[in-house]
Amino acid sequence: MAYFIPDERLEKELMDAARRGVEVRLVLPSFSDAAAAFYAGRSHYDRLLAAGVRIHEHESAFVHAKTAVIDGIWSTVGSTNWDLRSFVHNDEVSIVVIDEGFAARMERLFRKDLALSSEVTHAKWRARGPGQRFLEGFWSLFSRSL
């Protein structure tokens, strides 16, 4: 998804699922047209990675579609970012499809995106520089308004 700034509840749910052994993978952009949203979103990486969420950064495109497949049957596709602003204030649209065939096609597309992405490991993430850490910390202060 293009802009990923999870609120506390979404972050907790993702981490809890990963800790229960659910495979939770996110494909997020390695660059953005909105620096504030980009760094605010990245401020969540450390906690998510520590909990076992796997994060992959897409390197060749800025994919704006937001998709999810859950349990091989429930899928969603749309423009809605998973943040408070999109859910409450923006004119966004997403569809939910409950169908194993559709979910399988979505999984294949997700695997293609994974092939074009690099995984961010917890060790690699913790080794990033102070400039990145500053930007993440600064923009995280504005997460609720982004």
C-alpha atoms as an extended CHARMM CRD file, in Angstrom:
* protein
*
       146  EXT
         1         1  MET       CA              0.0000000000        0.0000000000        0.0000000000  PROA      1               0.0000000000
         2         2  ALA       CA              1.2170000000        3.4800000000       -0.7750000000  PROA      2               0.0000000000
         3         3  TYR       CA              0.6400000000        5.1450000000        2.5860000000  PROA      3               0.0000000000
         4         4  PHE       CA              0.8720000000        2.9630000000        5.6820000000  PROA      4               0.0000000000
         5         5  ILE       CA              0.4350000000        4.7530000000        9.0020000000  PROA      5               0.0000000000
         6         6  PRO       CA             -1.2570000000        2.2470000000       11.2980000000  PROA      6               0.0000000000
         7         7  ASP       CA             -3.0880000000        3.4820000000       14.3450000000  PROA      7               0.0000000000
         8         8  GLU       CA             -2.4350000000        1.7860000000       17.6990000000  PROA      8               0.0000000000
         9         9  ARG       CA             -5.2120000000       -0.7660000000       17.2370000000  PROA      9               0.0000000000
        10        10  LEU       CA             -4.1550000000       -1.8820000000       13.7600000000  PROA      10              0.0000000000
        11        11  GLU       CA             -0.5180000000       -2.0950000000       14.8160000000  PROA      11              0.0000000000
        12        12  LYS       CA             -1.4920000000       -4.1750000000       17.8680000000  PROA      12              0.0000000000
        13        13  GLU       CA             -3.6780000000       -6.5090000000       15.7920000000  PROA      13              0.0000000000
        14        14  LEU       CA             -0.9050000000       -7.0830000000       13.2470000000  PROA      14              0.0000000000
        15        15  MET       CA              1.6330000000       -7.7810000000       16.0040000000  PROA      15              0.0000000000
        16        16  ASP       CA             -0.7370000000      -10.0490000000       17.9400000000  PROA      16              0.0000000000
        17        17  ALA       CA             -1.4830000000      -12.0570000000       14.8050000000  PROA      17              0.0000000000
        18        18  ALA       CA              2.2250000000      -12.4950000000       14.0410000000  PROA      18              0.0000000000
        19        19  ARG       CA              2.8980000000      -13.5570000000       17.6320000000  PROA      19              0.0000000000
        20        20  ARG       CA              0.1360000000      -16.2020000000       17.3330000000  PROA      20              0.0000000000
        21        21  GLY       CA              1.9820000000      -17.6590000000       14.3530000000  PROA      21              0.0000000000
        22        22  VAL       CA             -0.1060000000      -16.0770000000       11.5950000000  PROA      22              0.0000000000
        23        23  GLU       CA              1.9760000000      -15.2040000000        8.5410000000  PROA      23              0.0000000000
        24        24  VAL       CA              1.6950000000      -11.4140000000        8.3570000000  PROA      24              0.0000000000
        25        25  ARG       CA              3.4830000000       -9.8260000000        5.4140000000  PROA      25              0.0000000000
        26        26  LEU       CA              3.3030000000       -6.2360000000        4.3080000000  PROA      26              0.0000000000
        27        27  VAL       CA              4.4810000000       -4.9220000000        0.9460000000  PROA      27              0.0000000000
        28        28  LEU       CA              5.1570000000       -1.2280000000        1.3680000000  PROA      28              0.0000000000
        29        29  PRO       CA              6.9050000000        1.3080000000       -0.8780000000  PROA      29              0.0000000000
        30        30  SER       CA             10.6440000000        1.9510000000       -0.7100000000  PROA      30              0.0000000000
        31        31  PHE       CA              9.9510000000        5.5670000000       -1.7340000000  PROA      31              0.0000000000
        32        32  SER       CA              6.9990000000        7.9350000000       -1.6690000000  PROA      32              0.0000000000
        33        33  ASP       CA              5.5330000000       11.1260000000       -3.0350000000  PROA      33              0.0000000000
        34        34  ALA       CA              4.6850000000       12.1560000000        0.5450000000  PROA      34              0.0000000000
        35        35  ALA       CA              7.7340000000       12.2500000000        2.8280000000  PROA      35              0.0000000000
        36        36  ALA       CA              5.6760000000       12.9020000000        5.9560000000  PROA      36              0.0000000000
        37        37  ALA       CA              3.5130000000        9.8060000000        5.4780000000  PROA      37              0.0000000000
        38        38  PHE       CA              6.5060000000        7.7290000000        4.3900000000  PROA      38              0.0000000000
        39        39  TYR       CA              8.5630000000        8.4190000000        7.5170000000  PROA      39              0.0000000000
        40        40  ALA       CA              5.5880000000        8.3570000000        9.8920000000  PROA      40              0.0000000000
        41        41  GLY       CA              4.7560000000        4.8950000000        8.5810000000  PROA      41              0.0000000000
        42        42  ARG       CA              8.3270000000        3.7080000000        8.9180000000  PROA      42              0.0000000000
        43        43  SER       CA              8.3220000000        4.7600000000       12.5710000000  PROA      43              0.0000000000
        44        44  HSD       CA              6.2420000000        1.5920000000       13.1930000000  PROA      44              0.0000000000
        45        45  TYR       CA              8.6860000000       -0.8340000000       11.5560000000  PROA      45              0.0000000000
        46        46  ASP       CA             10.7560000000       -1.6150000000       14.6480000000  PROA      46              0.0000000000
        47        47  ARG       CA              7.8100000000       -2.7930000000       16.7560000000  PROA      47              0.0000000000
        48        48  LEU       CA              6.2140000000       -4.6860000000       13.8810000000  PROA      48              0.0000000000
        49        49  LEU       CA              9.4450000000       -6.4540000000       12.9440000000  PROA      49              0.0000000000
        50        50  ALA       CA             10.1850000000       -7.3320000000       16.5790000000  PROA      50              0.0000000000
        51        51  ALA       CA              6.7510000000       -8.9870000000       16.8020000000  PROA      51              0.0000000000
        52        52  GLY       CA              7.3980000000      -11.1200000000       13.7210000000  PROA      52              0.0000000000
        53        53  VAL       CA              5.5810000000       -9.1020000000       11.0540000000  PROA      53              0.0000000000
        54        54  ARG       CA              7.4980000000       -9.4240000000        7.7970000000  PROA      54              0.0000000000
        55        55  ILE       CA              7.9370000000       -6.1790000000        5.8710000000  PROA      55              0.0000000000
        56        56  HSD       CA              8.9450000000       -6.0040000000        2.2300000000  PROA      56              0.0000000000
        57        57  GLU       CA              9.6200000000       -2.7790000000        0.3780000000  PROA      57              0.0000000000
        58        58  HSD       CA              8.5770000000       -2.6250000000       -3.2750000000  PROA      58              0.0000000000
        59        59  GLU       CA             11.4280000000       -1.1210000000       -5.2570000000  PROA      59              0.0000000000
        60        60  SER       CA             10.2820000000       -0.7000000000       -8.8270000000  PROA      60              0.0000000000
        61        61  ALA       CA              6.9220000000        1.0420000000       -8.5020000000  PROA      61              0.0000000000
        62        62  PHE       CA              4.8190000000        3.1430000000       -6.1940000000  PROA      62              0.0000000000
        63        63  VAL       CA              1.7770000000        0.8870000000       -5.9480000000  PROA      63              0.0000000000
        64        64  HSD       CA             -1.2990000000        2.7910000000       -4.8460000000  PROA      64              0.0000000000
        65        65  ALA       CA             -3.7510000000       -0.1050000000       -4.5960000000  PROA      65              0.0000000000
        66        66  LYS       CA             -4.3760000000       -1.4790000000       -1.1300000000  PROA      66              0.0000000000
        67        67  THR       CA             -5.0100000000       -5.1920000000       -1.0250000000  PROA      67              0.0000000000
        68        68  ALA       CA             -5.2910000000       -7.9160000000        1.5770000000  PROA      68              0.0000000000
        69        69  VAL       CA             -6.0060000000      -11.6240000000        1.5380000000  PROA      69              0.0000000000
        70        70  ILE       CA             -7.0270000000      -13.3290000000        4.7570000000  PROA      70              0.0000000000
        71        71  ASP       CA             -7.3490000000      -17.0770000000        5.2500000000  PROA      71              0.0000000000
        72        72  GLY       CA             -7.3520000000      -17.7410000000        1.5110000000  PROA      72              0.0000000000
        73        73  ILE       CA            -10.9580000000      -16.6490000000        1.0640000000  PROA      73              0.0000000000
        74        74  TRP       CA            -11.4930000000      -13.0270000000        2.2290000000  PROA      74              0.0000000000
        75        75  SER       CA             -9.9440000000      -10.3260000000        0.0340000000  PROA      75              0.0000000000
        76        76  THR       CA            -10.1270000000       -6.5760000000       -0.1840000000  PROA      76              0.0000000000
        77        77  VAL       CA             -8.9740000000       -4.2350000000       -2.9450000000  PROA      77              0.0000000000
        78        78  GLY       CA             -9.3040000000       -0.4770000000       -3.0580000000  PROA      78              0.0000000000
        79        79  SER       CA             -7.9430000000        2.9900000000       -2.5090000000  PROA      79              0.0000000000
        80        80  THR       CA             -8.4790000000        3.1130000000        1.2570000000  PROA      80              0.0000000000
        81        81  ASN       CA             -5.2820000000        3.4970000000        3.2780000000  PROA      81              0.0000000000
        82        82  TRP       CA             -5.4070000000        1.6650000000        6.5870000000  PROA      82              0.0000000000
        83        83  ASP       CA             -5.3500000000        4.7770000000        8.7170000000  PROA      83              0.0000000000
        84        84  LEU       CA             -7.8340000000        6.9510000000       10.5690000000  PROA      84              0.0000000000
        85        85  ARG       CA             -7.8120000000        9.7190000000        7.9740000000  PROA      85              0.0000000000
        86        86  SER       CA             -8.8390000000        7.3910000000        5.1420000000  PROA      86              0.0000000000
        87        87  PHE       CA            -11.4880000000        5.6220000000        7.1900000000  PROA      87              0.0000000000
        88        88  VAL       CA            -13.1160000000        8.8090000000        8.5100000000  PROA      88              0.0000000000
        89        89  HSD       CA            -12.3060000000       11.8110000000        6.3210000000  PROA      89              0.0000000000
        90        90  ASN       CA            -11.2540000000       10.8320000000        2.8020000000  PROA      90              0.0000000000
        91        91  ASP       CA            -13.5210000000        9.7500000000       -0.0090000000  PROA      91              0.0000000000
        92        92  GLU       CA            -12.0800000000        6.2700000000       -0.4490000000  PROA      92              0.0000000000
        93        93  VAL       CA            -13.5300000000        3.0710000000       -1.8110000000  PROA      93              0.0000000000
        94        94  SER       CA            -12.6640000000       -0.5740000000       -1.3080000000  PROA      94              0.0000000000
        95        95  ILE       CA            -14.4480000000       -3.8010000000       -2.0860000000  PROA      95              0.0000000000
        96        96  VAL       CA            -14.4860000000       -7.0040000000       -0.1160000000  PROA      96              0.0000000000
        97        97  VAL       CA            -14.7370000000      -10.2870000000       -1.9860000000  PROA      97              0.0000000000
        98        98  ILE       CA            -15.3910000000      -13.5900000000       -0.2590000000  PROA      98              0.0000000000
        99        99  ASP       CA            -14.3080000000      -16.1710000000       -2.8150000000  PROA      99              0.0000000000
       100       100  GLU       CA            -11.4650000000      -18.7090000000       -2.8060000000  PROA      100             0.0000000000
       101       101  GLY       CA            -10.7680000000      -18.3180000000       -6.5380000000  PROA      101             0.0000000000
       102       102  PHE       CA            -10.4760000000      -14.5500000000       -6.2880000000  PROA      102             0.0000000000
       103       103  ALA       CA             -8.2970000000      -14.8710000000       -3.1730000000  PROA      103             0.0000000000
       104       104  ALA       CA             -5.9950000000      -17.2870000000       -5.0390000000  PROA      104             0.0000000000
       105       105  ARG       CA             -5.5710000000      -14.7790000000       -7.8870000000  PROA      105             0.0000000000
       106       106  MET       CA             -4.8530000000      -12.0300000000       -5.3580000000  PROA      106             0.0000000000
       107       107  GLU       CA             -2.2440000000      -14.2670000000       -3.6850000000  PROA      107             0.0000000000
       108       108  ARG       CA             -0.5090000000      -14.8040000000       -7.0550000000  PROA      108             0.0000000000
       109       109  LEU       CA             -0.3670000000      -11.0470000000       -7.6260000000  PROA      109             0.0000000000
       110       110  PHE       CA              0.9630000000      -10.5520000000       -4.1060000000  PROA      110             0.0000000000
       111       111  ARG       CA              3.7270000000      -13.1010000000       -4.7660000000  PROA      111             0.0000000000
       112       112  LYS       CA              4.6950000000      -11.1400000000       -7.8960000000  PROA      112             0.0000000000
       113       113  ASP       CA              4.9410000000       -7.9670000000       -5.8130000000  PROA      113             0.0000000000
       114       114  LEU       CA              7.0620000000       -9.8550000000       -3.2660000000  PROA      114             0.0000000000
       115       115  ALA       CA              9.4570000000      -10.8540000000       -6.0520000000  PROA      115             0.0000000000
       116       116  LEU       CA              9.9330000000       -7.1540000000       -6.8610000000  PROA      116             0.0000000000
       117       117  SER       CA             10.5130000000       -6.2690000000       -3.2120000000  PROA      117             0.0000000000
       118       118  SER       CA             13.3060000000       -6.5150000000       -0.6870000000  PROA      118             0.0000000000
       119       119  GLU       CA             12.6260000000       -7.8190000000        2.7810000000  PROA      119             0.0000000000
       120       120  VAL       CA             13.4500000000       -5.5000000000        5.6510000000  PROA      120             0.0000000000
       121       121  THR       CA             14.9330000000       -7.6260000000        8.4120000000  PROA      121             0.0000000000
       122       122  HSD       CA             14.9320000000       -6.4910000000       12.0080000000  PROA      122             0.0000000000
       123       123  ALA       CA             18.7420000000       -6.4900000000       12.0910000000  PROA      123             0.0000000000
       124       124  LYS       CA             18.9420000000       -4.4450000000        8.8900000000  PROA      124             0.0000000000
       125       125  TRP       CA             16.3260000000       -2.0230000000       10.2070000000  PROA      125             0.0000000000
       126       126  ARG       CA             18.1090000000       -1.4790000000       13.5100000000  PROA      126             0.0000000000
       127       127  ALA       CA             21.3200000000       -0.6170000000       11.6080000000  PROA      127             0.0000000000
       128       128  ARG       CA             19.8090000000        2.3820000000        9.7840000000  PROA      128             0.0000000000
       129       129  GLY       CA             21.3700000000        5.7740000000       10.3040000000  PROA      129             0.0000000000
       130       130  PRO       CA             20.5000000000        8.5890000000       12.6900000000  PROA      130             0.0000000000
       131       131  GLY       CA             19.0910000000       10.7810000000        9.9130000000  PROA      131             0.0000000000
       132       132  GLN       CA             16.4360000000        8.1880000000        9.0890000000  PROA      132             0.0000000000
       133       133  ARG       CA             15.6300000000        7.7300000000       12.7830000000  PROA      133             0.0000000000
       134       134  PHE       CA             15.2140000000       11.4840000000       13.2320000000  PROA      134             0.0000000000
       135       135  LEU       CA             12.8240000000       11.7800000000       10.2710000000  PROA      135             0.0000000000
       136       136  GLU       CA             10.7600000000        8.8340000000       11.5010000000  PROA      136             0.0000000000
       137       137  GLY       CA             10.5480000000       10.2260000000       15.0260000000  PROA      137             0.0000000000
       138       138  PHE       CA              9.7110000000       13.7260000000       13.8420000000  PROA      138             0.0000000000
       139       139  TRP       CA              6.9680000000       12.7110000000       11.4090000000  PROA      139             0.0000000000
       140       140  SER       CA              5.4990000000       10.1670000000       13.8310000000  PROA      140             0.0000000000
       141       141  LEU       CA              4.4250000000       13.1710000000       15.9440000000  PROA      141             0.0000000000
       142       142  PHE       CA              1.9710000000       14.0810000000       13.1730000000  PROA      142             0.0000000000
       143       143  SER       CA              0.6490000000       10.5690000000       12.4250000000  PROA      143             0.0000000000
       144       144  ARG       CA             -2.9210000000       11.3020000000       13.4620000000  PROA      144             0.0000000000
       145       145  SER       CA             -3.1970000000       14.1970000000       11.0290000000  PROA      145             0.0000000000
       146       146  LEU       CA             -1.5030000000       12.5640000000        8.0100000000  PROA      146             0.0000000000
